[in-house]
Short mmCIF file of C-alpha atoms and ligand atoms in Angstrom, two decimals:
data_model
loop_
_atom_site.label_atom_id
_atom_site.label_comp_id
_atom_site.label_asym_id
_atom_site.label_seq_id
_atom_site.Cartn_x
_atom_site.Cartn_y
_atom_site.Cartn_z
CA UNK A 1 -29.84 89.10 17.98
CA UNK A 2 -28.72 86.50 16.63
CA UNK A 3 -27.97 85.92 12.87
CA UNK A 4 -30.09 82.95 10.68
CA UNK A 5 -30.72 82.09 7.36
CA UNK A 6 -33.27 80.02 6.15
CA UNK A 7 -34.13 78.06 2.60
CA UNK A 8 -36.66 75.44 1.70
CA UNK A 9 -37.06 75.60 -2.15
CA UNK A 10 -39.76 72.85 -2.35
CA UNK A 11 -42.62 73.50 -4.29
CA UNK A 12 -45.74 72.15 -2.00
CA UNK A 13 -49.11 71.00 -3.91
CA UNK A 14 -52.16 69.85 -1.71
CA UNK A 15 -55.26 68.71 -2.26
CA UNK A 16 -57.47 65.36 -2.63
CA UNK A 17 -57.08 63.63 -5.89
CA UNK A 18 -53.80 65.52 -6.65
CA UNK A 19 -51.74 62.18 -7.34
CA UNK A 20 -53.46 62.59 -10.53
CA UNK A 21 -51.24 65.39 -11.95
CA UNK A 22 -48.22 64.11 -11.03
CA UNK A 23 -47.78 63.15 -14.62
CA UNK A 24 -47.90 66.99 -15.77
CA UNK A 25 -45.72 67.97 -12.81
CA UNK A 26 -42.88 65.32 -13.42
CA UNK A 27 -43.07 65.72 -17.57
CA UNK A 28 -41.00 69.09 -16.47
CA UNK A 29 -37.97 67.16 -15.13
CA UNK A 30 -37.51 64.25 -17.03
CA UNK A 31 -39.51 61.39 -19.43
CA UNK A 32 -38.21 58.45 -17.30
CA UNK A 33 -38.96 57.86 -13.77
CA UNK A 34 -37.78 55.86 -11.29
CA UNK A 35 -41.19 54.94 -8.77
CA UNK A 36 -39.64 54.02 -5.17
CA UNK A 37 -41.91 52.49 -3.11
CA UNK A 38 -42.87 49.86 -0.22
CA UNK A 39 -43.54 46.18 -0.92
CA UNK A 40 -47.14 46.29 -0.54
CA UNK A 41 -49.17 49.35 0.66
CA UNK A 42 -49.79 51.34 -2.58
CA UNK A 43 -49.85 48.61 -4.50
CA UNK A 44 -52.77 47.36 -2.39
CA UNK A 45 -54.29 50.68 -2.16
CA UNK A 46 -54.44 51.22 -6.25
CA UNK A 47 -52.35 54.04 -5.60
CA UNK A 48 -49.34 53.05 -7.19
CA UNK A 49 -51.71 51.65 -10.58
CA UNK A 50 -52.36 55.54 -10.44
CA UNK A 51 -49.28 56.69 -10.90
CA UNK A 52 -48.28 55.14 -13.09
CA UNK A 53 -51.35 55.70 -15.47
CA UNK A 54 -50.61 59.54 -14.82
CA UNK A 55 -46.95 59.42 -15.84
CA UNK A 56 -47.81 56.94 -19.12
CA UNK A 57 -50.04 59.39 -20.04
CA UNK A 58 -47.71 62.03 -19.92
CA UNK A 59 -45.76 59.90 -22.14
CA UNK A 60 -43.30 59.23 -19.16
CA UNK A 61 -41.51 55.91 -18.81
CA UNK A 62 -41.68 54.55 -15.22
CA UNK A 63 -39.61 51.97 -13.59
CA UNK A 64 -40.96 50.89 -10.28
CA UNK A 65 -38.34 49.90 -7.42
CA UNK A 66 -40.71 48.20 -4.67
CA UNK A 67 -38.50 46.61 -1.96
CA UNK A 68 -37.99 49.52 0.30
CA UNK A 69 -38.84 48.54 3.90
CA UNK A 70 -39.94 50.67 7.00
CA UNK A 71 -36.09 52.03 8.31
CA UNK A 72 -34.46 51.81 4.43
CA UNK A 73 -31.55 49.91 4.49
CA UNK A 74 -28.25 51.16 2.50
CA UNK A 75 -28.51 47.96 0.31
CA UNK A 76 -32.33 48.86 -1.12
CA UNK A 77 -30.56 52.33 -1.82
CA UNK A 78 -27.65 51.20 -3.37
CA UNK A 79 -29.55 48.16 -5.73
CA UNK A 80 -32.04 51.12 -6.76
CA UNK A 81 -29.43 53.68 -7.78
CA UNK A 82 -27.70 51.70 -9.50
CA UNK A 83 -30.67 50.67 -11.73
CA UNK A 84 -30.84 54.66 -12.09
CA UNK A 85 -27.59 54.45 -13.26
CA UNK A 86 -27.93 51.83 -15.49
CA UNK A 87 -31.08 53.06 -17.24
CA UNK A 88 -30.27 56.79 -17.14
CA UNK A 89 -33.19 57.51 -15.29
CA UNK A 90 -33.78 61.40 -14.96
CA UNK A 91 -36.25 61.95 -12.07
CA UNK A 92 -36.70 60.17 -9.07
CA UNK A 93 -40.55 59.58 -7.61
CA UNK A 94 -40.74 58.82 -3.87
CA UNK A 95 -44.27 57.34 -3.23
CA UNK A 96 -45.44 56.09 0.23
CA UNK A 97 -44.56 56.98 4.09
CA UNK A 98 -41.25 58.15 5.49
CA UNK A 99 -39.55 55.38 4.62
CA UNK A 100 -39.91 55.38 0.71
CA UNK A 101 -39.46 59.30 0.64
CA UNK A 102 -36.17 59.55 2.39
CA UNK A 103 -34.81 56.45 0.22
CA UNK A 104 -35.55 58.48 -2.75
CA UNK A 105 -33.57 61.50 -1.66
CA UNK A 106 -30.29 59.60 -0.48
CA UNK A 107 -30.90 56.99 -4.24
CA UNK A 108 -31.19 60.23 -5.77
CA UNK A 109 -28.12 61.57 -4.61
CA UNK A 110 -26.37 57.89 -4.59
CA UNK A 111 -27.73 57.66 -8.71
CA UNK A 112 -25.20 60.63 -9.32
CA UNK A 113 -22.39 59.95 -7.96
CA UNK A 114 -20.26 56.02 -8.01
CA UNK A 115 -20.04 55.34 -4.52
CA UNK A 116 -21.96 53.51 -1.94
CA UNK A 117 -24.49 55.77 -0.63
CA UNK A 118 -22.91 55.50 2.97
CA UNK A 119 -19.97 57.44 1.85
CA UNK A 120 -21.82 60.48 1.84
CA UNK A 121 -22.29 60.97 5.28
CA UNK A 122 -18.88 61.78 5.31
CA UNK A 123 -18.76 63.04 1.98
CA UNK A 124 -20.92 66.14 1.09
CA UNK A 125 -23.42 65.61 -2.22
CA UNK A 126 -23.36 68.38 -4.31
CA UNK A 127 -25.60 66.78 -6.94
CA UNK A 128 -28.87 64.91 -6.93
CA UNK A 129 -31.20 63.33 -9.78
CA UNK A 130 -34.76 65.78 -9.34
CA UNK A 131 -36.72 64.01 -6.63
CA UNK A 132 -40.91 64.46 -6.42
CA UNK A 133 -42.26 63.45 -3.56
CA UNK A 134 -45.74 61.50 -2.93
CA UNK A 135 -46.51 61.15 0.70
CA UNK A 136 -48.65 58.15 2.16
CA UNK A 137 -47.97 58.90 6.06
CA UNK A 138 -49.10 61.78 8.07
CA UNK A 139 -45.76 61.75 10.06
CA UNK A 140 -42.12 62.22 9.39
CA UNK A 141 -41.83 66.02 6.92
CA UNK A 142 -40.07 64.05 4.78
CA UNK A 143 -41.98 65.09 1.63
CA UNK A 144 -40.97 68.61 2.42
CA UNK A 145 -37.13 68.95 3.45
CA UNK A 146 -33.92 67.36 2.40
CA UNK A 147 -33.64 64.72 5.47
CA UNK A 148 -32.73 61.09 4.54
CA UNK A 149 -32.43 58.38 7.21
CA UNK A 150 -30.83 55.21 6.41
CA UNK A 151 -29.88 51.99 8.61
CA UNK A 152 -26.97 50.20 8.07
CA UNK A 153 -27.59 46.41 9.07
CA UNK A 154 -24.25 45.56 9.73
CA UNK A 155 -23.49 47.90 12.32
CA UNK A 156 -27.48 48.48 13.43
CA UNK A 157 -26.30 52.44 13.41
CA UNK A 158 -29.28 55.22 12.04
CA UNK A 159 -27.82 57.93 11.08
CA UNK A 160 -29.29 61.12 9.26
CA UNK A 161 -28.18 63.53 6.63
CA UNK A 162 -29.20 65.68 4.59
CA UNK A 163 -27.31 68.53 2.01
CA UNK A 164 -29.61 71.25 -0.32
CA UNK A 165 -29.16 69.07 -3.14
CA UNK A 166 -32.10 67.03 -1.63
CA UNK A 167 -34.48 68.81 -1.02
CA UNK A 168 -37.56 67.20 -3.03
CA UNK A 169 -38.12 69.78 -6.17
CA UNK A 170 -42.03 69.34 -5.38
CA UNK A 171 -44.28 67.12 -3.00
CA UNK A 172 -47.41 66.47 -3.50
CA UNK A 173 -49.71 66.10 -0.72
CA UNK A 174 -53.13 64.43 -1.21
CA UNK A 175 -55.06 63.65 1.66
CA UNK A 176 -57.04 61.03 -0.19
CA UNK A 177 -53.82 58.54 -0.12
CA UNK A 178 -53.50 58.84 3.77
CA UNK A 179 -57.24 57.21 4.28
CA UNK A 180 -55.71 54.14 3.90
CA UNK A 181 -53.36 53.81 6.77
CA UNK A 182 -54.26 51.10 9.86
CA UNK A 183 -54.77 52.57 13.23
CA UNK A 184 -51.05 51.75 14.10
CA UNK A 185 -50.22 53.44 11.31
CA UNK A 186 -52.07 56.30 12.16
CA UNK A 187 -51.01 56.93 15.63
CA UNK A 188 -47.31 56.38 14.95
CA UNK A 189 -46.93 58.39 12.43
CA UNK A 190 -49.18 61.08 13.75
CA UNK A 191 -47.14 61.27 17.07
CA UNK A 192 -44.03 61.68 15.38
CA UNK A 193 -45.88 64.48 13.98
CA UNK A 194 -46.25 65.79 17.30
CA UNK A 195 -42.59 65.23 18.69
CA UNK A 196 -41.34 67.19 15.72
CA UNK A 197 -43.27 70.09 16.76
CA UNK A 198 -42.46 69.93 20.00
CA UNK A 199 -38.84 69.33 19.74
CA UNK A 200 -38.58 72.13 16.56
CA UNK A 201 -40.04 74.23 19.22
CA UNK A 202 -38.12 73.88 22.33
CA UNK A 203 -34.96 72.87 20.45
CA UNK A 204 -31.53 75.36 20.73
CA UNK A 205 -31.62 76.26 16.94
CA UNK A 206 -34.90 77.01 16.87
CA UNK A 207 -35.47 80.96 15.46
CA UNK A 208 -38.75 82.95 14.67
CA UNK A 209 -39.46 81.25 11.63
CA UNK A 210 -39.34 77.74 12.81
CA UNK A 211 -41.26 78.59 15.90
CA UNK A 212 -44.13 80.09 13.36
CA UNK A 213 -44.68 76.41 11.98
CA UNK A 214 -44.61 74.79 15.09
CA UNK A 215 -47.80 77.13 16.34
CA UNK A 216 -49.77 76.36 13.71
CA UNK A 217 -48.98 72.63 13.75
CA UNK A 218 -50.02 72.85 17.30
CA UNK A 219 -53.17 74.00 16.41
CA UNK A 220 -54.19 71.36 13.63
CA UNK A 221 -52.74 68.32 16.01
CA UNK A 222 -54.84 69.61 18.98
CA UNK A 223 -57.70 68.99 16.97
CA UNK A 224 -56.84 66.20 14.44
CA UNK A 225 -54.44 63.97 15.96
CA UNK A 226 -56.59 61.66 18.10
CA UNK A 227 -59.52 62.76 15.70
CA UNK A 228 -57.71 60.77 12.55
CA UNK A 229 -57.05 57.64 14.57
CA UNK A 230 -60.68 57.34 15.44
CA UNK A 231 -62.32 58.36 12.36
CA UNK A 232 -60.15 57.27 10.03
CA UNK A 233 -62.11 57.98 6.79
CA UNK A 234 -62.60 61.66 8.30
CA UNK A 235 -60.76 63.63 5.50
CA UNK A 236 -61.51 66.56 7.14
CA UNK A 237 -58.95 65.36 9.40
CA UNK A 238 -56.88 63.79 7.85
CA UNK A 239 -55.57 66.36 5.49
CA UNK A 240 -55.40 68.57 8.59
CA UNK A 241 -53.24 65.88 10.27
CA UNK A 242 -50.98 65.83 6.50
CA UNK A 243 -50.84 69.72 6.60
CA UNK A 244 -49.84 69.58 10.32
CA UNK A 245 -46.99 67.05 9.14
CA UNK A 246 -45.65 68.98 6.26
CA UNK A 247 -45.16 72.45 8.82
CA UNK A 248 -43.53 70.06 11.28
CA UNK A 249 -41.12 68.68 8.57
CA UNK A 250 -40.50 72.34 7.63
CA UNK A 251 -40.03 73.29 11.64
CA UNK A 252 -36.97 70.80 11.48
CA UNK A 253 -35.90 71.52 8.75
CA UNK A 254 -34.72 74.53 10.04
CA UNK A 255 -33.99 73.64 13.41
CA UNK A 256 -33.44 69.95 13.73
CA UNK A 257 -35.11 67.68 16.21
CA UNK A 258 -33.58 66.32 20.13
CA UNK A 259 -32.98 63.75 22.72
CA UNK A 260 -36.58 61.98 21.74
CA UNK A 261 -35.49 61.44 18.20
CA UNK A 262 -31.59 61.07 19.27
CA UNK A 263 -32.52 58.02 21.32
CA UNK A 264 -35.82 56.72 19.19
CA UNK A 265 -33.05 56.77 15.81
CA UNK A 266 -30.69 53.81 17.24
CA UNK A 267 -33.67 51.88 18.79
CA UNK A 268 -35.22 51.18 15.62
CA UNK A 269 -31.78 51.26 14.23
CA UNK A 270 -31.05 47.81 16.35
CA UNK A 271 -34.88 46.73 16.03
CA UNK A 272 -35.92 47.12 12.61
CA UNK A 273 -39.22 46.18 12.91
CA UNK A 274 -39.95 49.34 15.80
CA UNK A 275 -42.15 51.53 14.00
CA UNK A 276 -39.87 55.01 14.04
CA UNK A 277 -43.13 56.79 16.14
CA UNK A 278 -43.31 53.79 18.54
CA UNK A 279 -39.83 54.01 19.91
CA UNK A 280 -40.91 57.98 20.64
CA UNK A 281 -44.06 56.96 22.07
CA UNK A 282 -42.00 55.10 24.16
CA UNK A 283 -39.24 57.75 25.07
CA UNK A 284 -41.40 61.00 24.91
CA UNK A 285 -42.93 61.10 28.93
CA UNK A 286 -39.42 60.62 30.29
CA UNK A 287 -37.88 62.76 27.98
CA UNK A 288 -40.33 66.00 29.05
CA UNK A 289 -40.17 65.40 32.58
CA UNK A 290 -36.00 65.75 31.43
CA UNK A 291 -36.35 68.80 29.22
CA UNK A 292 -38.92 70.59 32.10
CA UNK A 293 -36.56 73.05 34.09
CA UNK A 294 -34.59 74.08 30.63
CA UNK A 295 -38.11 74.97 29.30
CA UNK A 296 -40.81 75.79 31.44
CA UNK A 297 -42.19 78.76 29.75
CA UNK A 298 -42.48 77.17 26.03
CA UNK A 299 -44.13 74.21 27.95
CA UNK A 300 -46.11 76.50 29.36
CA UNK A 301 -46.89 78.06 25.55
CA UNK A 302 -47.81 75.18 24.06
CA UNK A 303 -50.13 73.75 27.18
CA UNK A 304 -51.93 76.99 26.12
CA UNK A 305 -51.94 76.19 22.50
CA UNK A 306 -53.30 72.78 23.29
CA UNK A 307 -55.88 74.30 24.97
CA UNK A 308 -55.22 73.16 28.57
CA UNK A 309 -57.15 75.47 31.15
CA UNK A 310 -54.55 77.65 33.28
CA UNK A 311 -57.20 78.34 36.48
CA UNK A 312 -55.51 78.72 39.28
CA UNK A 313 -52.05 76.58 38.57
CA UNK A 314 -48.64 78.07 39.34
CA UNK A 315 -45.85 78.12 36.29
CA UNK A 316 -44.34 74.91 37.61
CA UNK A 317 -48.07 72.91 37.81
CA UNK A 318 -48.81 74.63 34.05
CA UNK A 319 -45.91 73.33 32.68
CA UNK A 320 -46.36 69.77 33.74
CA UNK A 321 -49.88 69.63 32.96
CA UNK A 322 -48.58 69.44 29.39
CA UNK A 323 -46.86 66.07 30.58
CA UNK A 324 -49.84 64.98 31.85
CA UNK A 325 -51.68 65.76 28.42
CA UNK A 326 -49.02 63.61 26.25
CA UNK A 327 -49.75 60.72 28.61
CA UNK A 328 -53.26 61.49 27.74
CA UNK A 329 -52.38 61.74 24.31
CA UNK A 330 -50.99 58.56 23.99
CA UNK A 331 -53.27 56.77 26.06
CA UNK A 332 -56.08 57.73 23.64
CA UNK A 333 -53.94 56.45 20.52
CA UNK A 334 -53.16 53.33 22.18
CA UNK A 335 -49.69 54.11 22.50
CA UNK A 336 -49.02 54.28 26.08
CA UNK A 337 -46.17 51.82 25.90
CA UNK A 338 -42.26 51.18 27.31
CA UNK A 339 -38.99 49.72 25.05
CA UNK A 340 -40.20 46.39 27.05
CA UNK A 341 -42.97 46.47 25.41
CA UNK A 342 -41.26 46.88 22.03
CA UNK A 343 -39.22 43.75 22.54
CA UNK A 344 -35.65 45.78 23.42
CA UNK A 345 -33.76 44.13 25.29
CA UNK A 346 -32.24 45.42 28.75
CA UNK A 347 -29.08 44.45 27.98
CA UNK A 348 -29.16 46.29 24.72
CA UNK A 349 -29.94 50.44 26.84
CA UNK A 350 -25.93 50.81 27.04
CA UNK A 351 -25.58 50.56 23.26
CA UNK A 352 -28.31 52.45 22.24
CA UNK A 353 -27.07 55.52 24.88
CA UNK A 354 -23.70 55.29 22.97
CA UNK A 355 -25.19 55.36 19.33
CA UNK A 356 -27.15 58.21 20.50
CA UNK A 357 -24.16 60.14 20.35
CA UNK A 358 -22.54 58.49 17.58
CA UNK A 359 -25.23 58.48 15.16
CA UNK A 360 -27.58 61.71 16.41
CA UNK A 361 -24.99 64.02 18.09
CA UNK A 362 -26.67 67.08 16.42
CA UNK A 363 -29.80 66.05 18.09
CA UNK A 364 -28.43 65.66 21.30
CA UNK A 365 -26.20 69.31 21.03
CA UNK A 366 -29.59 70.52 19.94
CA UNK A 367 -32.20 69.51 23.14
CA UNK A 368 -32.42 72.01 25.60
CA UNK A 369 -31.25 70.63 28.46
CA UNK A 370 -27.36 68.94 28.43
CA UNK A 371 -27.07 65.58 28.61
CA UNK A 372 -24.42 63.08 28.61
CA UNK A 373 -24.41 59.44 28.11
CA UNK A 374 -25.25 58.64 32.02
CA UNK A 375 -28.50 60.68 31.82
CA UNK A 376 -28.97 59.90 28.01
CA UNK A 377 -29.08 55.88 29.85
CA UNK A 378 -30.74 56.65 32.82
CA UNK A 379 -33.70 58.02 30.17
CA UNK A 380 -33.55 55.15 29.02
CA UNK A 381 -34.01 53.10 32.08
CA UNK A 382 -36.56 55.24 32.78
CA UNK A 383 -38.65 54.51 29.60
CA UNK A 384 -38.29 51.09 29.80
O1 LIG B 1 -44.08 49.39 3.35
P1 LIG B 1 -45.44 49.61 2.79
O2 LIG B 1 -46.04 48.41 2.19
O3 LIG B 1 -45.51 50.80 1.91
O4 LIG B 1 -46.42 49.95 4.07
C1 LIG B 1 -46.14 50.99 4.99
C2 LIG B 1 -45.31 50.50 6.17
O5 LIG B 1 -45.59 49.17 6.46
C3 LIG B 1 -47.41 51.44 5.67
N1 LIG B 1 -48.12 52.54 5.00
C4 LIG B 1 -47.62 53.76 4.66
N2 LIG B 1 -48.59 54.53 4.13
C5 LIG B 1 -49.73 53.79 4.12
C6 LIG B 1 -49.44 52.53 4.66
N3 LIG B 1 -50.36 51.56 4.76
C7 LIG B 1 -51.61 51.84 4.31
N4 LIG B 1 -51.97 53.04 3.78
C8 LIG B 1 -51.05 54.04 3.68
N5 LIG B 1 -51.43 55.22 3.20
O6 LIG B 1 -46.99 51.94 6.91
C9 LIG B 1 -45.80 51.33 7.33
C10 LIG B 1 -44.82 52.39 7.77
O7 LIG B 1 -44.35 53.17 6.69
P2 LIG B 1 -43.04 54.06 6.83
O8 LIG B 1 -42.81 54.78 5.55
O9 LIG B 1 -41.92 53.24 7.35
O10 LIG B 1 -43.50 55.07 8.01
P3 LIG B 1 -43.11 56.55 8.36
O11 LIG B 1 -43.83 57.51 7.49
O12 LIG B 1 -43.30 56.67 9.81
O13 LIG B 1 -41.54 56.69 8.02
C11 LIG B 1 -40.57 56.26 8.96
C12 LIG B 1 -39.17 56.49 8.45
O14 LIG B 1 -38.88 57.90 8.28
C13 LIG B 1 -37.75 58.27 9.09
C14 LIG B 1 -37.84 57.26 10.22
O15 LIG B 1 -36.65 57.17 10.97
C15 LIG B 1 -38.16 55.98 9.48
O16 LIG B 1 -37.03 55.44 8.88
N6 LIG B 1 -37.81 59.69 9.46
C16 LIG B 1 -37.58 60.63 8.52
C17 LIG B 1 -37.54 61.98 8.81
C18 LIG B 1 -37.29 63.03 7.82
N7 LIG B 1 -37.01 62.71 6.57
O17 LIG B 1 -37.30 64.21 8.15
C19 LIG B 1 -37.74 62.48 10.17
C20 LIG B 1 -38.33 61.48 11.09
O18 LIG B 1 -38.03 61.86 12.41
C21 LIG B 1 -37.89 60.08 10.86
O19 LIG B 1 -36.64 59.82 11.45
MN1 LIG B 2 -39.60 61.68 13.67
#
């Protein structure tokens, strides 16, 4: 057998109404705080006006950095640790979806150190200002591993990275916050949910403890993802759906994601305003029908989990009903779409194939089936 090791030293809180002791939780790591957030969601929602009364009246001073877009840009993260810097700020607070959490890890580790947080994709952090995580989206894991994914305009690339020094010293999940989230909002970030599970599953690295996750994740989307988008203000479901995300963000945390998330990275990368879980919507049909032959018996596991009836179909037919079921899937959260329908432009597939490689290579090594750039483009064709 193979040898593994695995860590994840995040301490996970969840409940509704839980934003409320985040003043207690963060008094033990510093008595400043810097908030990062979105431009407008939590301020709209009064959940950001809640924060901040917890940590004042933990007697903790907050400043709020609020200009942290959907795919983070390495200038927000640079302009925020350096007021980090310049205040001596001792915690870091990440409050709102995907976007806002991984900013907080890479300012956190950017805050430390006295170069541009780009740098350390080549250079390995070894130090990072305590990060808390406060998670708004039912979707990316962020809140519970030590992934950070930054674009840089200039070049349109979207890379990853992520060292232990990131890893979030507690998240706090409250179900309550995620009521809030439009019906876009909801179904893009709760597929992504579902591509992480499925790609943590099937993936090369995966092991026994990732796989374990996965299962139950499968299990709480079956019955929660669609559920969520069309009864939004079911928090019965929702915190199922936020529970499902946080297993799915430990699942790849261990053992990474693949070609889906390889491609989806530098089409949002060159199209900012592609919602991360709408490029996958996009890529995920083509992508299984890819992946099928490498592995038909853990598509044939997880038909099973999501409850599809075996009667009378052969391995092959069992395998690709669970095709047929994400097409369902999306179709029922409205996101049966291509990259056309995105705005991406034809012209643009060859790129995007090459930043696959360039940006996401570890994604790529990690799907189950090989690919090169010709099939890694011909995907893309395919999904257009
Ligand atoms: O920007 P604000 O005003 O906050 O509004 C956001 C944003 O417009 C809004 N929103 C979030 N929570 C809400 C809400 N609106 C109402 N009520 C709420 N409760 O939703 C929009 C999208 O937010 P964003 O944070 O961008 O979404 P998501 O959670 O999907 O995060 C996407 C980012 O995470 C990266 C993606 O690449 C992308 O940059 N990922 C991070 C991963 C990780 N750390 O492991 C893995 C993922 O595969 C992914 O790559
Ligand atoms: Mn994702």
């Amino acid at each position: 057998m193979n040898t593994l090791s695995v860590y994840n030293p995040v301490k996970i809180h969840f409940g509704t109404g839980l934003i409320a002791e985040t003043g207690k939780i963060a008094k033990k790591y510093s008595d400043s705080a810097l908030i990062v957030t979105g431009k407008s969601s939590m301020q709209k929602t009064g959940t950001l006006g809640r924060l901040l009364k917890t940590l004042q009246d933990a007697g903790i001073n907050p400043t709020v950095y609020d200009k942290i877009t959907p795919n983070p840009t390495i200038e927000q993260i640079d302009e925020a640790a350096g007021i980090a810097r310049e205040k001596r700020i001792g915690l870091v607070i990440g409050l709102g979806g995907g976007s806002p959490l991984d900013s907080s890890k890479a300012i956190a580790v950017a805050a430390k150190g006295d170069i541009p947080v780009w740098n350390y994709l080549k250079t390995p952090a070894k130090e990072a200002l305590p990060v808390i995580t406060i998670v708004s989206t039912a979707g990316t894991g962020s809140e519970v591993n030590r992934y950070s994914v930054m674009t840089n305009p200039e070049t349109a690339e979207k890379p990853g990275f992520g060292y232990e020094c990131m890893y979030p010293k507690e998240a706090i999940i409250d179900p309550e916050i995620m009521l809030s989230m439009p019906p876009y909002v909801t179904a893009t970030t709760g597929f992504d949910v579902f591509v992480h599970v499925f790609e943590a599953f099937t993936g090369k690295a995966r092991n026994a403890f990732s796989s374990a996750y996965c299962m139950q994740a499968f299990y709480l989307l079956k019955d929660n993802l669609i559920k969520s988008y069309g009864e939004p203000d079911n928090i019965e479901a929702r915190g199922n759906m936020a529970l499902a995300s946080a297993l799915a963000g430990l699942a790849i945390d261990i053992s990474g994601v693949g070609i889906i998330h390889a491609i989806e990275h530098p089409v949002s990368g060159n199209y900012p305003d592609i919602a991360h879980g709408a490029g996958l919507a996009a890529l995920t049909v083509e992508s299984m029908k890819y992946n099928l032959k490498a592995c038909k018996r853990d598509f044939m596991l997880i038909a099973h989990h999501f409850g599809i009836k075996r009667a009378g179909k052969s391995d092959d037919e069992y395998a690709g009903a669970l095709i047929e079921k994400t097409g369902e899937i999306l179709a029922a959260l409205n996101l049966n779409i291509g990259l056309k329908d995105l705005g991406v432009e034809k012209e643009k597939l060859a790129k995007i194939a090459g930043e696959a490689f360039t940006t996401m290579g570890f994604a790529v090594q990690n799907n189950p089936e090989t690919a090169g750039e010709k099939e890694v483009l011909r995907l893309l064709e395919a999904s257009y």
